[in-house]
């Protein structure tokens, strides 16, 4: 057989399961076959198809950084059939993974610039991959600012890492929760991401912003970014259309002629505006 | 992350002698998600429970499957164990490997395999379970007692004496029921009225009891703690406020020859009447069907003679709605009618009477003032034949059950007859004598030994008249089935006790279940004998099955105690096994509403921000829902799920059953 | 102007409706639905024996509902579906106007359910002979033959779900096929997957199907779908004596208990 | 490499008999006056004079449900097996030229970026013998999308019935020659013939270049809603279409045994784009209809340089509500 079956998944063993927030878990996955691991390479921003045999495939990003070798991580919320099946998996179970698919964040282009990460709720996982990637190449970037918000304190994901970033002198971390979502001992901000962004107003010159979160957050954050000096080309996000094949064939993620799985999911705001509003 | 523990109980030898419990535990340990699996002799015992608790701690279990007996018995036990370790109790499931495996199958590999499969499907269910929390509902501390016989009276008094309000409704003009019709009661032969009437008066005077006689249940909605009953107070054409009970009206009524229900139609009464002298309330009622005024508008004797001005021909039925928290159903029984015994000549020969009619003949308040005189000619019968099991225990008649009270009252009748007619002869045809009560057997012996009652074991095939005498033809099975013919002056039938003709419709109004004889069904024949399957509704007396007075009273007190226990709480805690609807996918066809036996499905309007109705969807009243799941089955868009038994949970169980891998053998 | 067009015009002129759904000739020599939102297009409105589509299917379509007040051109099956969806709380008296076409092709404006009920009673027709013959043929088969017949028929299905889309009674916003927790209907088109779907479809229409036959006409592979529901209706009528689409307050026999219902099979 | 031959109808029968034993032959077959592609083993079963089948022949390449692999659980691990490759070659006999041309699109689509193994294997073993159209109906519009009733595009052999029960044969590809070689003596060499007088007249209904430009420019238009009010969102058009390629991937089976399967899907279905969160990028039918039209004439041209419509007319014939792609294009041409 000269062509390879692109739908054959890598077998991955669940090494570690972390409960991040209600209904949200992170899996640390290791390749069952060592040769798969040595052939595997990905860039930050790419995603994959994770599958539970018998339940099917589900699409989400690779939440770990390519600089962390030997494993990949994914974070997902229990929502549909496959994520429910994944949610019920145990450490040691074997699941399927195929990928990486899609484009990636153009980290090379950002060298020498400041990087602002803005994430809301379950929008942090794709951003986290970039954050670690940048932190592992810390010298190449100027200021690194992370603004992360969630509905409630309970809903914040990667709580350990948030603590770690908070301690680092070379990272500015701002965490916020929606009004009413705070606990008595909450030390972060209280307020919605756009207003906290406005309050912090990091400089937009010679900087890029990566925005990921619920559509309403993105919608309200963009004008503020433009206001504080970011350009449409320097604002990046990642699209989350429904995907099935990951390779630009099944048609589900098509936005006009653009396939989110192939031409995306990473897109800058300037390009995003050229797409029909079908995402 | 599911970390499930499996605990297999031997139930002593009950399970272990048939199922290889160790093997079941071993197979279970291979199921994905099972991190601990063991077997133990008595899992419900204290050490067994401790074993589960320790395992939960040690293995950080998130769910538990206990393979043991019926969850009906021990599910609460094990759920408590799990809850005590901080796990939501609904992550504990019981696999019934006793009733479903060891008790019904022989010892063998297949039985063990079935037990293992049963465990496996429940592990699959636990993996799909969700935490559930008890539901709290408020309680209206007022009881509705339906039926004012001895059972209803007793229940009302007990509930009222505990400080709760009671509404007692009785469909006849007076409370008292069948007990008021009796002469003496077995086994002590004390006067029925003498012991009953003080209770009746107590009811009438009790500050916590509202008595509504001549009233019936029209409809019932609501749920435990929160019922809304609509009561039809039938027009008695008497202003009860004004009436002083003098009785003048009944004396002046020109119609006097209506068969008297209280005397089992052995006597006559006027069209305006008080059923019996001790009636409570002591207010007359006009029998509209027989009253001349209502027939042609001419007569007004009662009205003109009423000094209190209490006669009100224009009175209408009233519908009264009351809020009650609990209901005691004590509607009693009736006896089979005249058309039931053509072979015994009942209805054809005046001197063939029912036990209840004979009871009235014996009663000092009866039509003969307590003298035994036969209906045909008023003569004192010298030979009376009693036929027990007239209709009862007779599959050919469609009544297979024992009416329970006949053996005792027939003995009583014969005994009382002999006391009143010492030179008379009393013969009793019987099948068996069932005298299983305190002092009952002694009572029967007394009839035979002291009062010379002649017991003949056998069935009567026919009663016919010859030369003015009733000939009772039967067999004596103790004498080689010799045919016997006895000439009798009077024949008394111990007719079958049956449910009221309106029992079925009442059950449907109350949403309680009933058996094939229309007697109301208890929730469990042994462990929940007074509750019905509808929470908050209890049963007392012979509406459940034939009962004698002590039993009826005991059950009435039991029903009262259930009610009082319910009223002792301000909020009710209910199991959250109820249906929930998905309002986003519901299209509002309301098929669910038409099938819900508990009227638990309500219509809820979904509105947009401007208050426009977008759609109307089904919403489930968590207080009313009993979790039967009928709506779930009917919902086409699968927008209803039963908490604790969701479609997905049940589906996963069934799928697990069909995918037995070789790993689990 | 035809009588039909006159009625339609009047409805527009007095502002009673915003959209009229009727029939017009199409490019391929057939007829198809036309959506008229102003009186100028009324001359395209026609009715003839080729106008078979049950237009009531559009009542639930969000983009149609958006127009506001609607009028439908309906013949007998369409009117029956009006009453059936009315009994299922999907349409209320006065929600729409109905221009009913009788047996002879004459239109009349019906404004309330009562008029629709009378119209249906006065215009009853028999099911087509072909359908009855096929039903008889299938009912005379042995169990095994029948099983084989339906297995063969269902094996043709490509699960395009057109039978569902054209049915005015398939109005669920979430069809059982769209649910995957649990996966009630297997997704693939295979003998077992197809059987899953067709059994669910038939059961969901048992005693509700008003017999317009749209499912059968829409099926690209000619599965005689209407037979299944017609036969189920027949069984229900035999046991419970009711027929869907005759009354707006129809009590669905499978969910309503009546005293005269036979229940000897329960006790 | 075109070379030209003639074969009599009788010899065509013999040709079939020569091909049949070693190949799987799929051909149009009549069932209740409608035509479907079915495996055939007798020449007599083949319908030679039909206008169009209900469903296209794309399923020989891209089946309704296509097994990608099978899995089997053992000792906590999974064994994954690919379906065994097909052994015989498949010949589609008597497909119409419009359908044949769809295979050009399909192979481009499925093999462009990622080589789809199942499709590639099937394509390698696929032979197409097309049959030029003698007749057409109202729904046919191949001439409007750059084709014609005797086009050889996508075919290995093309047959055109000329006079005297004789077929004019064009050998279009090497594969076509391979087929001829099964029984070359049944064929008679000839010169190129003008087929136009032997084929159906399919009037051109729109100008495809103009249509593409018009459709390109219009995304927001009330016409999309007006034109699609009748559409009920079933999947017939996509399922009957020879070039619709959308699919879904699902697991069939349990956690122990089963297969991962690729099923046809349709962008007309309301759940096609719906996210697990409940958000739906194309929530109403007009948007889905627009997507279909724009995909056919605009998006696929942008991505592959090919219109993904071959003018077979199946979507028009099978639509239960008489939706008409030609009419839609004409409407936008009139804008």
mmCIF file with all atom_site columns, C-alpha atoms in Angstrom, chain D residues 211-297:
data_model
loop_
_atom_site.group_PDB
_atom_site.id
_atom_site.type_symbol
_atom_site.label_atom_id
_atom_site.label_alt_id
_atom_site.label_comp_id
_atom_site.label_asym_id
_atom_site.label_entity_id
_atom_site.label_seq_id
_atom_site.pdbx_PDB_ins_code
_atom_site.Cartn_x
_atom_site.Cartn_y
_atom_site.Cartn_z
_atom_site.occupancy
_atom_site.B_iso_or_equiv
_atom_site.pdbx_formal_charge
_atom_site.auth_seq_id
_atom_site.auth_comp_id
_atom_site.auth_asym_id
_atom_site.auth_atom_id
_atom_site.pdbx_PDB_model_num
ATOM 1  C CA . UNK D 1 211 ? -23.131 32.824 -12.774 1.00 0.00 ? 211 UNK D CA 1
ATOM 2  C CA . UNK D 1 212 ? -19.937 32.353 -10.832 1.00 0.00 ? 212 UNK D CA 1
ATOM 3  C CA . UNK D 1 213 ? -19.253 36.049 -10.800 1.00 0.00 ? 213 UNK D CA 1
ATOM 4  C CA . UNK D 1 214 ? -22.758 36.889 -9.685  1.00 0.00 ? 214 UNK D CA 1
ATOM 5  C CA . UNK D 1 215 ? -22.828 34.284 -6.979  1.00 0.00 ? 215 UNK D CA 1
ATOM 6  C CA . UNK D 1 216 ? -19.361 35.313 -5.806  1.00 0.00 ? 216 UNK D CA 1
ATOM 7  C CA . UNK D 1 217 ? -20.426 38.809 -5.149  1.00 0.00 ? 217 UNK D CA 1
ATOM 8  C CA . UNK D 1 218 ? -23.595 38.139 -3.231  1.00 0.00 ? 218 UNK D CA 1
ATOM 9  C CA . UNK D 1 219 ? -23.474 36.850 0.298   1.00 0.00 ? 219 UNK D CA 1
ATOM 10 C CA . UNK D 1 220 ? -26.112 38.915 1.998   1.00 0.00 ? 220 UNK D CA 1
ATOM 11 C CA . UNK D 1 221 ? -29.252 39.072 -0.114  1.00 0.00 ? 221 UNK D CA 1
ATOM 12 C CA . UNK D 1 222 ? -32.944 38.679 0.706   1.00 0.00 ? 222 UNK D CA 1
ATOM 13 C CA . UNK D 1 223 ? -33.105 36.511 -2.410  1.00 0.00 ? 223 UNK D CA 1
ATOM 14 C CA . UNK D 1 224 ? -31.395 33.676 -0.566  1.00 0.00 ? 224 UNK D CA 1
ATOM 15 C CA . UNK D 1 225 ? -34.305 33.505 1.868   1.00 0.00 ? 225 UNK D CA 1
ATOM 16 C CA . UNK D 1 226 ? -36.962 33.978 -0.790  1.00 0.00 ? 226 UNK D CA 1
ATOM 17 C CA . UNK D 1 227 ? -35.445 31.377 -3.044  1.00 0.00 ? 227 UNK D CA 1
ATOM 18 C CA . UNK D 1 228 ? -35.085 28.778 -0.305  1.00 0.00 ? 228 UNK D CA 1
ATOM 19 C CA . UNK D 1 229 ? -38.393 29.080 1.557   1.00 0.00 ? 229 UNK D CA 1
ATOM 20 C CA . UNK D 1 230 ? -39.518 25.779 0.112   1.00 0.00 ? 230 UNK D CA 1
ATOM 21 C CA . UNK D 1 231 ? -36.354 23.940 1.154   1.00 0.00 ? 231 UNK D CA 1
ATOM 22 C CA . UNK D 1 232 ? -36.960 21.564 4.048   1.00 0.00 ? 232 UNK D CA 1
ATOM 23 C CA . UNK D 1 233 ? -33.358 20.644 4.728   1.00 0.00 ? 233 UNK D CA 1
ATOM 24 C CA . UNK D 1 234 ? -33.453 16.965 3.866   1.00 0.00 ? 234 UNK D CA 1
ATOM 25 C CA . UNK D 1 235 ? -30.347 15.438 2.410   1.00 0.00 ? 235 UNK D CA 1
ATOM 26 C CA . UNK D 1 236 ? -31.578 14.152 -0.941  1.00 0.00 ? 236 UNK D CA 1
ATOM 27 C CA . UNK D 1 237 ? -29.801 16.726 -3.121  1.00 0.00 ? 237 UNK D CA 1
ATOM 28 C CA . UNK D 1 238 ? -26.461 16.039 -1.497  1.00 0.00 ? 238 UNK D CA 1
ATOM 29 C CA . UNK D 1 239 ? -26.983 12.288 -1.415  1.00 0.00 ? 239 UNK D CA 1
ATOM 30 C CA . UNK D 1 240 ? -28.037 12.118 -5.037  1.00 0.00 ? 240 UNK D CA 1
ATOM 31 C CA . UNK D 1 241 ? -25.321 14.525 -6.139  1.00 0.00 ? 241 UNK D CA 1
ATOM 32 C CA . UNK D 1 242 ? -22.277 13.021 -7.874  1.00 0.00 ? 242 UNK D CA 1
ATOM 33 C CA . UNK D 1 243 ? -19.947 15.671 -6.465  1.00 0.00 ? 243 UNK D CA 1
ATOM 34 C CA . UNK D 1 244 ? -21.161 16.273 -2.930  1.00 0.00 ? 244 UNK D CA 1
ATOM 35 C CA . UNK D 1 245 ? -18.437 15.003 -0.676  1.00 0.00 ? 245 UNK D CA 1
ATOM 36 C CA . UNK D 1 246 ? -19.317 16.063 2.849   1.00 0.00 ? 246 UNK D CA 1
ATOM 37 C CA . UNK D 1 247 ? -19.097 13.356 5.435   1.00 0.00 ? 247 UNK D CA 1
ATOM 38 C CA . UNK D 1 248 ? -19.265 12.558 9.088   1.00 0.00 ? 248 UNK D CA 1
ATOM 39 C CA . UNK D 1 249 ? -17.048 10.199 11.065  1.00 0.00 ? 249 UNK D CA 1
ATOM 40 C CA . UNK D 1 250 ? -18.699 7.931  13.588  1.00 0.00 ? 250 UNK D CA 1
ATOM 41 C CA . UNK D 1 251 ? -17.890 4.834  15.571  1.00 0.00 ? 251 UNK D CA 1
ATOM 42 C CA . UNK D 1 252 ? -20.194 1.905  15.103  1.00 0.00 ? 252 UNK D CA 1
ATOM 43 C CA . UNK D 1 253 ? -19.949 -0.681 17.830  1.00 0.00 ? 253 UNK D CA 1
ATOM 44 C CA . UNK D 1 254 ? -18.958 -0.896 21.447  1.00 0.00 ? 254 UNK D CA 1
ATOM 45 C CA . UNK D 1 255 ? -15.819 -0.122 23.367  1.00 0.00 ? 255 UNK D CA 1
ATOM 46 C CA . UNK D 1 256 ? -14.716 -3.676 22.627  1.00 0.00 ? 256 UNK D CA 1
ATOM 47 C CA . UNK D 1 257 ? -15.381 -4.197 18.956  1.00 0.00 ? 257 UNK D CA 1
ATOM 48 C CA . UNK D 1 258 ? -16.415 -1.977 16.168  1.00 0.00 ? 258 UNK D CA 1
ATOM 49 C CA . UNK D 1 259 ? -15.461 0.193  13.270  1.00 0.00 ? 259 UNK D CA 1
ATOM 50 C CA . UNK D 1 260 ? -14.836 3.808  12.595  1.00 0.00 ? 260 UNK D CA 1
ATOM 51 C CA . UNK D 1 261 ? -17.013 4.702  9.671   1.00 0.00 ? 261 UNK D CA 1
ATOM 52 C CA . UNK D 1 262 ? -17.255 7.616  7.289   1.00 0.00 ? 262 UNK D CA 1
ATOM 53 C CA . UNK D 1 263 ? -20.910 8.387  6.509   1.00 0.00 ? 263 UNK D CA 1
ATOM 54 C CA . UNK D 1 264 ? -22.305 10.789 3.966   1.00 0.00 ? 264 UNK D CA 1
ATOM 55 C CA . UNK D 1 265 ? -23.456 14.034 5.470   1.00 0.00 ? 265 UNK D CA 1
ATOM 56 C CA . UNK D 1 266 ? -25.151 17.072 4.007   1.00 0.00 ? 266 UNK D CA 1
ATOM 57 C CA . UNK D 1 267 ? -24.633 20.768 4.561   1.00 0.00 ? 267 UNK D CA 1
ATOM 58 C CA . UNK D 1 268 ? -28.422 21.079 4.274   1.00 0.00 ? 268 UNK D CA 1
ATOM 59 C CA . UNK D 1 269 ? -28.907 19.390 7.637   1.00 0.00 ? 269 UNK D CA 1
ATOM 60 C CA . UNK D 1 270 ? -29.470 21.835 10.469  1.00 0.00 ? 270 UNK D CA 1
ATOM 61 C CA . UNK D 1 271 ? -26.999 20.097 12.770  1.00 0.00 ? 271 UNK D CA 1
ATOM 62 C CA . UNK D 1 272 ? -24.224 20.016 10.187  1.00 0.00 ? 272 UNK D CA 1
ATOM 63 C CA . UNK D 1 273 ? -22.409 23.006 11.613  1.00 0.00 ? 273 UNK D CA 1
ATOM 64 C CA . UNK D 1 274 ? -23.826 23.034 15.134  1.00 0.00 ? 274 UNK D CA 1
ATOM 65 C CA . UNK D 1 275 ? -21.191 23.184 17.882  1.00 0.00 ? 275 UNK D CA 1
ATOM 66 C CA . UNK D 1 276 ? -21.403 21.084 21.020  1.00 0.00 ? 276 UNK D CA 1
ATOM 67 C CA . UNK D 1 277 ? -21.947 24.372 22.846  1.00 0.00 ? 277 UNK D CA 1
ATOM 68 C CA . UNK D 1 278 ? -25.218 24.880 20.984  1.00 0.00 ? 278 UNK D CA 1
ATOM 69 C CA . UNK D 1 279 ? -23.891 27.678 18.765  1.00 0.00 ? 279 UNK D CA 1
ATOM 70 C CA . UNK D 1 280 ? -24.779 27.149 15.131  1.00 0.00 ? 280 UNK D CA 1
ATOM 71 C CA . UNK D 1 281 ? -22.907 29.180 12.493  1.00 0.00 ? 281 UNK D CA 1
ATOM 72 C CA . UNK D 1 282 ? -25.613 28.427 9.894   1.00 0.00 ? 282 UNK D CA 1
ATOM 73 C CA . UNK D 1 283 ? -28.780 28.295 11.952  1.00 0.00 ? 283 UNK D CA 1
ATOM 74 C CA . UNK D 1 284 ? -31.370 28.723 9.210   1.00 0.00 ? 284 UNK D CA 1
ATOM 75 C CA . UNK D 1 285 ? -32.085 26.908 5.971   1.00 0.00 ? 285 UNK D CA 1
ATOM 76 C CA . UNK D 1 286 ? -31.443 29.829 3.634   1.00 0.00 ? 286 UNK D CA 1
ATOM 77 C CA . UNK D 1 287 ? -27.862 30.012 4.882   1.00 0.00 ? 287 UNK D CA 1
ATOM 78 C CA . UNK D 1 288 ? -27.454 26.315 4.279   1.00 0.00 ? 288 UNK D CA 1
ATOM 79 C CA . UNK D 1 289 ? -28.922 26.595 0.767   1.00 0.00 ? 289 UNK D CA 1
ATOM 80 C CA . UNK D 1 290 ? -26.589 29.510 0.087   1.00 0.00 ? 290 UNK D CA 1
ATOM 81 C CA . UNK D 1 291 ? -23.646 27.440 1.245   1.00 0.00 ? 291 UNK D CA 1
ATOM 82 C CA . UNK D 1 292 ? -24.558 24.658 -1.130  1.00 0.00 ? 292 UNK D CA 1
ATOM 83 C CA . UNK D 1 293 ? -24.902 26.936 -4.137  1.00 0.00 ? 293 UNK D CA 1
ATOM 84 C CA . UNK D 1 294 ? -21.818 28.964 -3.340  1.00 0.00 ? 294 UNK D CA 1
ATOM 85 C CA . UNK D 1 295 ? -19.829 25.810 -2.738  1.00 0.00 ? 295 UNK D CA 1
ATOM 86 C CA . UNK D 1 296 ? -20.768 24.397 -6.116  1.00 0.00 ? 296 UNK D CA 1
ATOM 87 C CA . UNK D 1 297 ? -19.998 27.489 -8.144  1.00 0.00 ? 297 UNK D CA 1
#
